[in-house]
Tab-separated table of C-alpha atoms in Angstrom:
chain	number	residue	atom	x	y	z
A	5	UNK	CA	76.747	111.650	100.549
A	6	UNK	CA	75.371	108.907	98.398
A	7	UNK	CA	75.774	105.601	100.118
A	8	UNK	CA	77.452	102.850	98.162
A	9	UNK	CA	77.798	99.353	99.408
A	10	UNK	CA	80.545	97.004	98.362
A	11	UNK	CA	82.142	93.915	99.678
A	12	UNK	CA	85.738	95.036	99.956
A	13	UNK	CA	88.355	92.763	98.494
A	14	UNK	CA	90.209	93.007	101.760
A	15	UNK	CA	93.694	91.851	101.022
A	16	UNK	CA	94.518	91.033	104.560
A	17	UNK	CA	91.379	89.038	105.198
A	18	UNK	CA	93.021	85.721	104.439
A	19	UNK	CA	95.890	86.528	106.767
A	20	UNK	CA	93.546	87.509	109.538
A	21	UNK	CA	91.535	84.355	109.066
A	22	UNK	CA	94.743	82.400	109.297
A	23	UNK	CA	95.718	84.197	112.481
A	24	UNK	CA	92.298	83.779	113.990
A	25	UNK	CA	92.484	80.079	113.319
A	26	UNK	CA	95.797	79.990	115.081
A	27	UNK	CA	95.115	82.358	117.941
A	28	UNK	CA	91.504	81.792	118.629
A	29	UNK	CA	90.929	85.548	119.072
A	30	UNK	CA	92.081	86.860	117.477
A	31	UNK	CA	120.357	101.091	104.431
A	32	UNK	CA	117.512	103.741	105.314
A	33	UNK	CA	118.364	107.301	104.281
A	34	UNK	CA	116.583	110.532	103.574
A	35	UNK	CA	113.472	111.875	105.210
A	36	UNK	CA	109.947	112.125	103.928
A	37	UNK	CA	107.317	114.130	105.661
A	38	UNK	CA	104.872	111.794	107.339
A	39	UNK	CA	101.936	113.406	105.566
A	40	UNK	CA	103.295	111.990	102.306
A	41	UNK	CA	102.855	108.483	103.625
A	42	UNK	CA	99.142	108.404	103.009
A	43	UNK	CA	96.750	110.148	100.676
A	44	UNK	CA	94.273	112.744	101.807
A	45	UNK	CA	94.053	115.075	104.787
A	46	UNK	CA	96.989	115.758	107.026
A	47	UNK	CA	96.650	114.923	110.699
A	48	UNK	CA	94.638	117.125	112.996
A	49	UNK	CA	97.808	118.037	114.859
A	50	UNK	CA	99.396	119.384	111.704
A	51	UNK	CA	96.185	121.201	110.860
A	52	UNK	CA	96.274	122.756	114.303
A	53	UNK	CA	99.786	124.075	113.710
A	54	UNK	CA	98.691	125.455	110.349
A	55	UNK	CA	95.637	127.100	111.911
A	56	UNK	CA	97.826	128.852	114.449
A	57	UNK	CA	99.879	130.299	111.610
A	58	UNK	CA	96.864	131.450	109.597
A	59	UNK	CA	94.744	132.624	112.502
A	60	UNK	CA	91.964	130.185	111.658
A	61	UNK	CA	89.994	128.136	114.185
A	62	UNK	CA	92.358	125.326	115.295
A	63	UNK	CA	91.439	121.742	114.422
A	64	UNK	CA	90.805	119.231	117.154
A	65	UNK	CA	93.860	117.079	117.985
A	66	UNK	CA	94.256	113.406	117.118
A	67	UNK	CA	94.187	112.576	120.826
A	68	UNK	CA	90.912	114.440	121.340
A	69	UNK	CA	89.362	112.670	118.322
A	70	UNK	CA	90.445	109.254	119.594
A	71	UNK	CA	89.110	109.977	123.081
A	72	UNK	CA	85.811	111.364	121.772
A	73	UNK	CA	85.230	108.378	119.497
A	74	UNK	CA	86.177	105.915	122.239
A	75	UNK	CA	83.887	107.643	124.757
A	76	UNK	CA	81.025	107.352	122.272
A	77	UNK	CA	81.876	103.712	121.630
A	78	UNK	CA	82.402	104.366	117.908
A	79	UNK	CA	85.949	103.135	117.210
A	80	UNK	CA	85.854	100.357	114.626
A	81	UNK	CA	88.083	97.450	113.626
A	82	UNK	CA	87.661	94.093	111.924
A	83	UNK	CA	89.171	92.061	114.766
A	84	UNK	CA	90.402	88.595	113.731
A	85	UNK	CA	93.971	89.654	114.442
A	86	UNK	CA	93.786	93.178	112.986
A	87	UNK	CA	92.942	94.762	116.306
A	88	UNK	CA	96.286	94.799	118.113
A	89	UNK	CA	97.433	98.219	116.873
A	90	UNK	CA	94.065	99.728	117.798
A	91	UNK	CA	94.198	98.144	121.251
A	92	UNK	CA	97.693	99.562	121.768
A	93	UNK	CA	96.489	102.993	120.619
A	94	UNK	CA	93.536	103.012	123.021
A	95	UNK	CA	95.735	101.940	125.914
A	96	UNK	CA	98.270	104.640	125.008
A	97	UNK	CA	95.598	107.233	125.787
A	98	UNK	CA	94.345	105.431	128.890
A	99	UNK	CA	91.106	104.324	127.226
A	100	UNK	CA	89.186	101.052	127.571
A	101	UNK	CA	90.366	98.600	124.921
A	102	UNK	CA	86.988	98.137	123.326
A	103	UNK	CA	85.934	98.636	119.715
A	104	UNK	CA	83.021	98.066	117.374
A	105	UNK	CA	83.271	95.212	114.916
A	106	UNK	CA	83.601	96.489	111.342
A	107	UNK	CA	82.386	94.428	108.440
A	108	UNK	CA	84.339	94.370	105.189
A	109	UNK	CA	82.615	97.433	103.823
A	110	UNK	CA	83.032	101.067	104.884
A	111	UNK	CA	79.287	101.502	105.295
A	112	UNK	CA	79.699	102.063	109.052
A	113	UNK	CA	81.970	105.027	108.325
A	114	UNK	CA	79.544	106.263	105.675
A	115	UNK	CA	76.457	106.181	107.924
A	116	UNK	CA	78.360	107.425	111.038
A	117	UNK	CA	77.626	104.337	113.113
A	118	UNK	CA	81.449	104.168	113.316
A	119	UNK	CA	83.025	107.622	113.560
A	120	UNK	CA	86.654	106.416	113.754
A	121	UNK	CA	86.983	103.496	111.359
A	122	UNK	CA	89.929	101.237	110.560
A	123	UNK	CA	91.162	101.333	106.969
A	124	UNK	CA	94.230	100.129	105.121
A	125	UNK	CA	95.948	102.876	103.133
A	126	UNK	CA	96.133	100.647	100.064
A	127	UNK	CA	92.523	99.476	100.163
A	128	UNK	CA	89.685	100.929	102.250
A	129	UNK	CA	91.184	104.435	102.380
A	130	UNK	CA	91.098	104.534	98.588
A	131	UNK	CA	87.490	103.426	98.572
A	132	UNK	CA	86.275	106.076	101.031
A	133	UNK	CA	88.188	108.799	99.190
A	134	UNK	CA	87.668	107.884	95.543
A	135	UNK	CA	84.486	107.869	93.493
A	136	UNK	CA	85.280	105.056	91.100
A	137	UNK	CA	83.191	101.890	91.146
A	138	UNK	CA	82.675	100.808	94.754
A	139	UNK	CA	84.009	104.087	96.163
A	140	UNK	CA	82.299	106.432	98.599
A	141	UNK	CA	83.697	109.648	97.101
A	142	UNK	CA	84.629	111.657	100.214
A	143	UNK	CA	87.866	112.886	98.626
A	144	UNK	CA	90.385	114.796	100.703
A	145	UNK	CA	87.784	115.689	103.345
A	146	UNK	CA	88.607	112.429	105.167
A	147	UNK	CA	90.729	112.851	108.276
A	148	UNK	CA	93.457	110.287	108.967
A	149	UNK	CA	95.201	109.039	112.107
A	150	UNK	CA	98.271	106.961	111.186
A	151	UNK	CA	99.396	104.076	113.427
A	152	UNK	CA	103.016	104.800	112.430
A	153	UNK	CA	102.768	108.399	113.671
A	154	UNK	CA	101.149	107.140	116.881
A	155	UNK	CA	104.028	104.748	117.670
A	156	UNK	CA	101.820	101.650	117.726
A	157	UNK	CA	102.522	100.320	114.222
A	158	UNK	CA	103.174	96.659	113.460
A	159	UNK	CA	105.002	95.196	110.448
A	160	UNK	CA	102.992	93.523	107.724
A	161	UNK	CA	103.898	91.489	104.628
A	162	UNK	CA	107.212	89.637	104.651
A	163	UNK	CA	108.694	86.576	102.893
A	164	UNK	CA	109.209	83.458	104.979
A	165	UNK	CA	109.899	79.724	104.767
A	166	UNK	CA	110.799	76.987	107.206
A	167	UNK	CA	114.210	76.991	108.846
A	168	UNK	CA	114.656	73.436	107.610
A	169	UNK	CA	114.150	74.592	104.015
A	170	UNK	CA	116.843	77.271	104.420
A	171	UNK	CA	119.264	74.649	105.723
A	172	UNK	CA	118.577	72.165	102.908
A	173	UNK	CA	118.245	74.691	100.051
A	174	UNK	CA	120.387	77.761	100.828
A	175	UNK	CA	121.110	78.629	97.170
A	176	UNK	CA	117.441	78.266	96.237
A	177	UNK	CA	116.414	80.596	99.057
A	178	UNK	CA	118.997	83.192	97.971
A	179	UNK	CA	117.946	82.888	94.306
A	180	UNK	CA	114.248	83.255	95.113
A	181	UNK	CA	114.924	86.268	97.301
A	182	UNK	CA	117.217	87.869	94.690
A	183	UNK	CA	114.587	87.623	91.941
A	184	UNK	CA	111.672	88.602	94.213
A	185	UNK	CA	113.482	91.733	95.381
A	186	UNK	CA	114.213	92.677	91.759
A	187	UNK	CA	110.511	92.332	91.110
A	188	UNK	CA	109.647	94.582	94.039
A	189	UNK	CA	112.266	97.160	93.039
A	190	UNK	CA	110.773	97.352	89.545
A	191	UNK	CA	107.206	97.408	90.849
A	192	UNK	CA	107.658	100.321	93.239
A	193	UNK	CA	109.490	102.273	90.517
A	194	UNK	CA	106.741	101.518	87.988
A	195	UNK	CA	103.478	101.108	89.945
A	196	UNK	CA	101.165	101.747	86.987
A	197	UNK	CA	102.824	98.972	84.963
A	198	UNK	CA	102.894	96.714	88.020
A	199	UNK	CA	99.149	97.245	88.490
A	200	UNK	CA	98.547	96.254	84.874
A	201	UNK	CA	100.626	93.098	85.351
A	202	UNK	CA	98.642	92.151	88.485
A	203	UNK	CA	95.397	92.773	86.615
A	204	UNK	CA	96.585	90.472	83.837
A	205	UNK	CA	97.243	87.692	86.331
A	206	UNK	CA	93.701	87.825	87.714
A	207	UNK	CA	93.191	90.879	89.885
A	208	UNK	CA	90.360	90.636	92.392
A	209	UNK	CA	89.628	94.393	92.274
A	210	UNK	CA	88.894	96.909	89.525
A	211	UNK	CA	91.677	98.277	87.332
A	212	UNK	CA	91.185	101.729	88.873
A	213	UNK	CA	91.455	100.442	92.423
A	214	UNK	CA	94.393	98.232	91.405
A	215	UNK	CA	96.282	101.302	90.159
A	216	UNK	CA	95.503	103.154	93.399
A	217	UNK	CA	96.583	100.136	95.419
A	218	UNK	CA	99.927	99.798	93.607
A	219	UNK	CA	100.906	103.397	94.391
A	220	UNK	CA	99.994	103.035	98.066
A	221	UNK	CA	101.742	99.676	98.427
A	222	UNK	CA	104.882	101.264	96.933
A	223	UNK	CA	104.851	103.791	99.798
A	224	UNK	CA	104.696	101.014	102.402
A	225	UNK	CA	107.642	99.228	100.756
A	226	UNK	CA	109.861	102.309	100.454
A	227	UNK	CA	109.099	104.154	103.703
A	228	UNK	CA	109.774	103.037	107.276
A	229	UNK	CA	107.707	103.613	110.421
A	230	UNK	CA	109.519	106.910	111.103
A	231	UNK	CA	108.929	108.273	107.616
A	232	UNK	CA	112.448	107.620	106.343
A	233	UNK	CA	112.944	106.501	102.750
A	234	UNK	CA	114.057	102.856	102.519
A	235	UNK	CA	116.654	102.256	99.814
A	236	UNK	CA	117.306	98.557	100.546
A	237	UNK	CA	113.932	97.039	99.718
A	238	UNK	CA	113.321	93.922	101.782
A	239	UNK	CA	115.857	94.683	104.514
A	240	UNK	CA	114.836	93.534	107.986
A	241	UNK	CA	114.600	96.429	110.440
A	242	UNK	CA	115.160	94.946	113.895
A	243	UNK	CA	113.775	97.995	115.699
A	244	UNK	CA	110.475	97.789	113.797
A	245	UNK	CA	110.344	94.025	114.294
A	246	UNK	CA	110.968	94.429	118.024
A	247	UNK	CA	108.126	96.948	118.290
A	248	UNK	CA	105.815	94.553	116.442
A	249	UNK	CA	106.825	91.627	118.622
A	250	UNK	CA	106.367	93.633	121.828
A	251	UNK	CA	102.807	94.616	120.848
A	252	UNK	CA	102.035	91.037	119.815
A	253	UNK	CA	103.252	89.682	123.149
A	254	UNK	CA	101.022	92.157	124.985
A	255	UNK	CA	97.789	91.702	123.048
A	256	UNK	CA	97.797	88.343	121.245
A	257	UNK	CA	96.021	85.576	123.160
A	258	UNK	CA	96.435	82.026	121.885
A	259	UNK	CA	94.042	79.234	122.788
A	260	UNK	CA	96.847	76.976	123.974
A	261	UNK	CA	98.301	78.128	127.300
A	262	UNK	CA	101.669	76.549	126.478
A	263	UNK	CA	101.733	78.502	123.206
A	264	UNK	CA	100.966	81.696	125.120
A	265	UNK	CA	103.926	81.041	127.386
A	266	UNK	CA	106.112	80.253	124.358
A	267	UNK	CA	105.081	83.498	122.646
A	268	UNK	CA	106.317	85.560	125.593
A	269	UNK	CA	109.731	83.890	125.301
A	270	UNK	CA	110.188	84.402	121.534
A	271	UNK	CA	113.037	86.687	120.431
A	272	UNK	CA	113.949	88.124	117.030
A	273	UNK	CA	116.524	85.359	116.552
A	274	UNK	CA	113.647	82.875	116.678
A	275	UNK	CA	111.744	84.462	113.795
A	276	UNK	CA	114.166	86.098	111.336
A	277	UNK	CA	117.321	85.265	109.355
A	278	UNK	CA	119.169	88.151	107.670
A	279	UNK	CA	121.976	86.254	105.899
A	280	UNK	CA	119.914	85.417	102.792
A	281	UNK	CA	119.066	89.065	102.208
A	282	UNK	CA	122.769	89.923	102.397
A	283	UNK	CA	123.652	87.066	100.026
A	284	UNK	CA	120.964	88.089	97.545
A	285	UNK	CA	122.034	91.723	97.571
A	286	UNK	CA	125.688	90.769	96.972
A	287	UNK	CA	124.878	88.299	94.175
A	288	UNK	CA	125.409	88.806	90.433
A	289	UNK	CA	122.244	86.771	89.797
A	290	UNK	CA	123.926	83.407	89.131
A	291	UNK	CA	122.807	80.595	91.426
A	292	UNK	CA	123.360	76.819	91.565
A	293	UNK	CA	119.928	76.087	93.011
A	294	UNK	CA	119.137	72.849	94.826
A	295	UNK	CA	115.423	72.967	93.968
A	296	UNK	CA	114.610	74.579	90.597
A	297	UNK	CA	110.814	74.467	90.987
A	298	UNK	CA	109.385	76.345	93.964
A	299	UNK	CA	106.106	77.993	94.980
A	300	UNK	CA	104.976	80.903	97.129
A	301	UNK	CA	101.668	81.128	99.023
A	302	UNK	CA	100.016	84.572	99.053
A	303	UNK	CA	97.663	85.835	101.745
A	304	UNK	CA	94.884	86.728	99.328
A	305	UNK	CA	93.847	86.888	95.671
A	306	UNK	CA	96.095	88.355	92.957
A	307	UNK	CA	96.382	92.101	93.421
A	308	UNK	CA	98.989	94.823	93.834
A	309	UNK	CA	99.567	93.913	97.470
A	310	UNK	CA	101.799	91.203	95.967
A	311	UNK	CA	102.918	93.052	92.854
A	312	UNK	CA	106.638	92.334	93.293
A	313	UNK	CA	106.134	88.580	92.835
A	314	UNK	CA	103.963	88.992	89.742
A	315	UNK	CA	106.452	91.448	88.228
A	316	UNK	CA	109.343	89.038	88.935
A	317	UNK	CA	107.375	86.286	87.203
A	318	UNK	CA	106.248	88.435	84.276
A	319	UNK	CA	109.677	90.001	83.669
A	320	UNK	CA	111.453	86.632	83.812
A	321	UNK	CA	113.524	87.442	86.895
A	322	UNK	CA	112.794	84.052	88.477
A	323	UNK	CA	113.707	82.219	85.281
A	324	UNK	CA	117.015	84.103	85.001
A	325	UNK	CA	117.837	83.054	88.582
A	326	UNK	CA	117.320	79.392	87.621
A	327	UNK	CA	113.854	79.007	89.092
A	328	UNK	CA	110.409	78.026	87.907
A	329	UNK	CA	108.046	79.714	90.361
A	330	UNK	CA	104.363	79.048	90.965
A	331	UNK	CA	102.449	81.838	92.714
A	332	UNK	CA	99.590	80.364	94.748
A	333	UNK	CA	96.645	82.638	95.518
A	334	UNK	CA	95.343	82.858	99.058
A	335	UNK	CA	91.786	83.289	100.251
A	336	UNK	CA	89.136	81.322	102.050
A	337	UNK	CA	90.465	79.097	104.776
A	338	UNK	CA	94.033	78.902	103.446
A	339	UNK	CA	96.578	79.574	106.205
A	340	UNK	CA	99.913	80.531	104.697
A	341	UNK	CA	101.905	79.547	107.780
A	342	UNK	CA	100.390	76.082	107.781
A	343	UNK	CA	100.868	75.657	104.015
A	344	UNK	CA	104.568	76.496	104.306
A	345	UNK	CA	105.106	74.506	107.480
A	346	UNK	CA	103.642	71.294	106.052
A	347	UNK	CA	105.528	71.628	102.760
A	348	UNK	CA	102.526	72.305	100.520
A	349	UNK	CA	104.431	75.372	99.314
A	350	UNK	CA	108.036	76.491	99.785
A	351	UNK	CA	107.629	80.195	100.601
A	352	UNK	CA	104.855	82.357	101.981
A	353	UNK	CA	103.768	85.917	102.638
A	354	UNK	CA	102.551	86.716	106.150
A	355	UNK	CA	102.726	89.200	109.019
A	356	UNK	CA	105.388	89.182	111.712
A	357	UNK	CA	102.654	88.629	114.304
A	358	UNK	CA	101.327	85.647	112.374
A	359	UNK	CA	104.776	84.107	112.089
A	360	UNK	CA	105.600	84.610	115.779
A	361	UNK	CA	102.254	83.123	116.809
A	362	UNK	CA	102.801	80.133	114.510
A	363	UNK	CA	106.228	79.468	116.005
A	364	UNK	CA	104.793	79.771	119.496
A	365	UNK	CA	102.369	77.059	118.467
A	366	UNK	CA	105.171	74.710	117.447
A	367	UNK	CA	106.196	75.659	113.895
A	368	UNK	CA	109.769	76.627	112.963
A	369	UNK	CA	109.294	79.396	110.395
A	370	UNK	CA	111.799	82.111	109.616
A	371	UNK	CA	111.413	85.492	107.923
A	372	UNK	CA	114.023	86.074	105.212
A	373	UNK	CA	112.928	89.534	104.015
A	374	UNK	CA	110.608	92.294	105.206
A	375	UNK	CA	108.786	93.746	102.207
A	376	UNK	CA	106.434	96.202	103.955
A	377	UNK	CA	108.510	98.517	106.142
A	378	UNK	CA	105.606	100.181	107.938
A	379	UNK	CA	102.003	99.597	108.871
A	380	UNK	CA	99.252	100.345	106.359
A	381	UNK	CA	96.612	100.684	109.084
A	382	UNK	CA	95.022	104.085	109.665
A	383	UNK	CA	91.867	105.323	111.382
A	384	UNK	CA	89.646	107.527	109.224
A	385	UNK	CA	87.050	110.064	110.312
A	386	UNK	CA	84.858	112.886	109.108
A	387	UNK	CA	86.133	116.131	110.696
A	388	UNK	CA	82.578	117.455	111.032
A	389	UNK	CA	81.807	114.670	113.499
A	390	UNK	CA	84.362	116.116	115.942
A	391	UNK	CA	83.630	119.840	115.761
């Protein structure tokens, strides 16, 4: 396999930097088959069932792959706050919670120095599978272990603001949420168009990868951790949030001992508010907003990870709700929780873990909608390395 090197435009890098700065270490209906949640090979367990039916040599199980890679010391992750799901997975199988540090390429996967590598379905997975510019071209030969299937998934991108802002500007919060959700609904129904809109607003990745990313992000927005189709985009799933919070409490270590103690005491009521979602869903789109000009801080550069906001802006949904909205790119040392907390911006996009850690450190942030309903983190491997 020809080796290609590329600095990945890792869309969660800014969020992980923000978390590392903070922590110091770092109505659903219908059923979709879990193998439709990600592109590429089905899990080894499903392959094993298929092999039994066809009489072929059975594939090695996910558990055996995880244990073999861990024993060889070749499980990879970026750290900086991305590692908690991997730590929970290793502990699930009674393995030492150690991993190799991945850089922001997939070269370690390519040269086999990492045989079980972390990848986001909407980013690195596309690069190892596809052969467009920056891709590694492994196609459907790549094996995938999904954190959602393993029961160790954590929720990612949400919309949040300060609790004080919700109290002082309730109509503005409802209007912003109403228009943003319309943007997301349109984006997931029209991912190719949404990708083009993101590219127009300054995409940080190629048009081909942007189109791939939009389709994969749509799956994370419309499918929950159990594989059920989500019809109410943005609805807060308390069960998924509780699972995320439980894993965070177990594995997140904050520099401040008082913050660590505070994190253990945090409940869902401390980090989410569902009334604005209900108000937005019941609205006819007319709002008497208190603050007509607002802004939202992203976690990274313009790309399909945030396509709902760009679609809402481009289609005029914010304007129709009585708002002028500025979308602020993330990146570098920008911490979205800090930017929202100090009033630099009004809204932000972050992870549940980030928000809980920020509140443990003294902020008073509140999630008002959960855009991603499942984790995008998977572990990828070459099946031939485990035969």
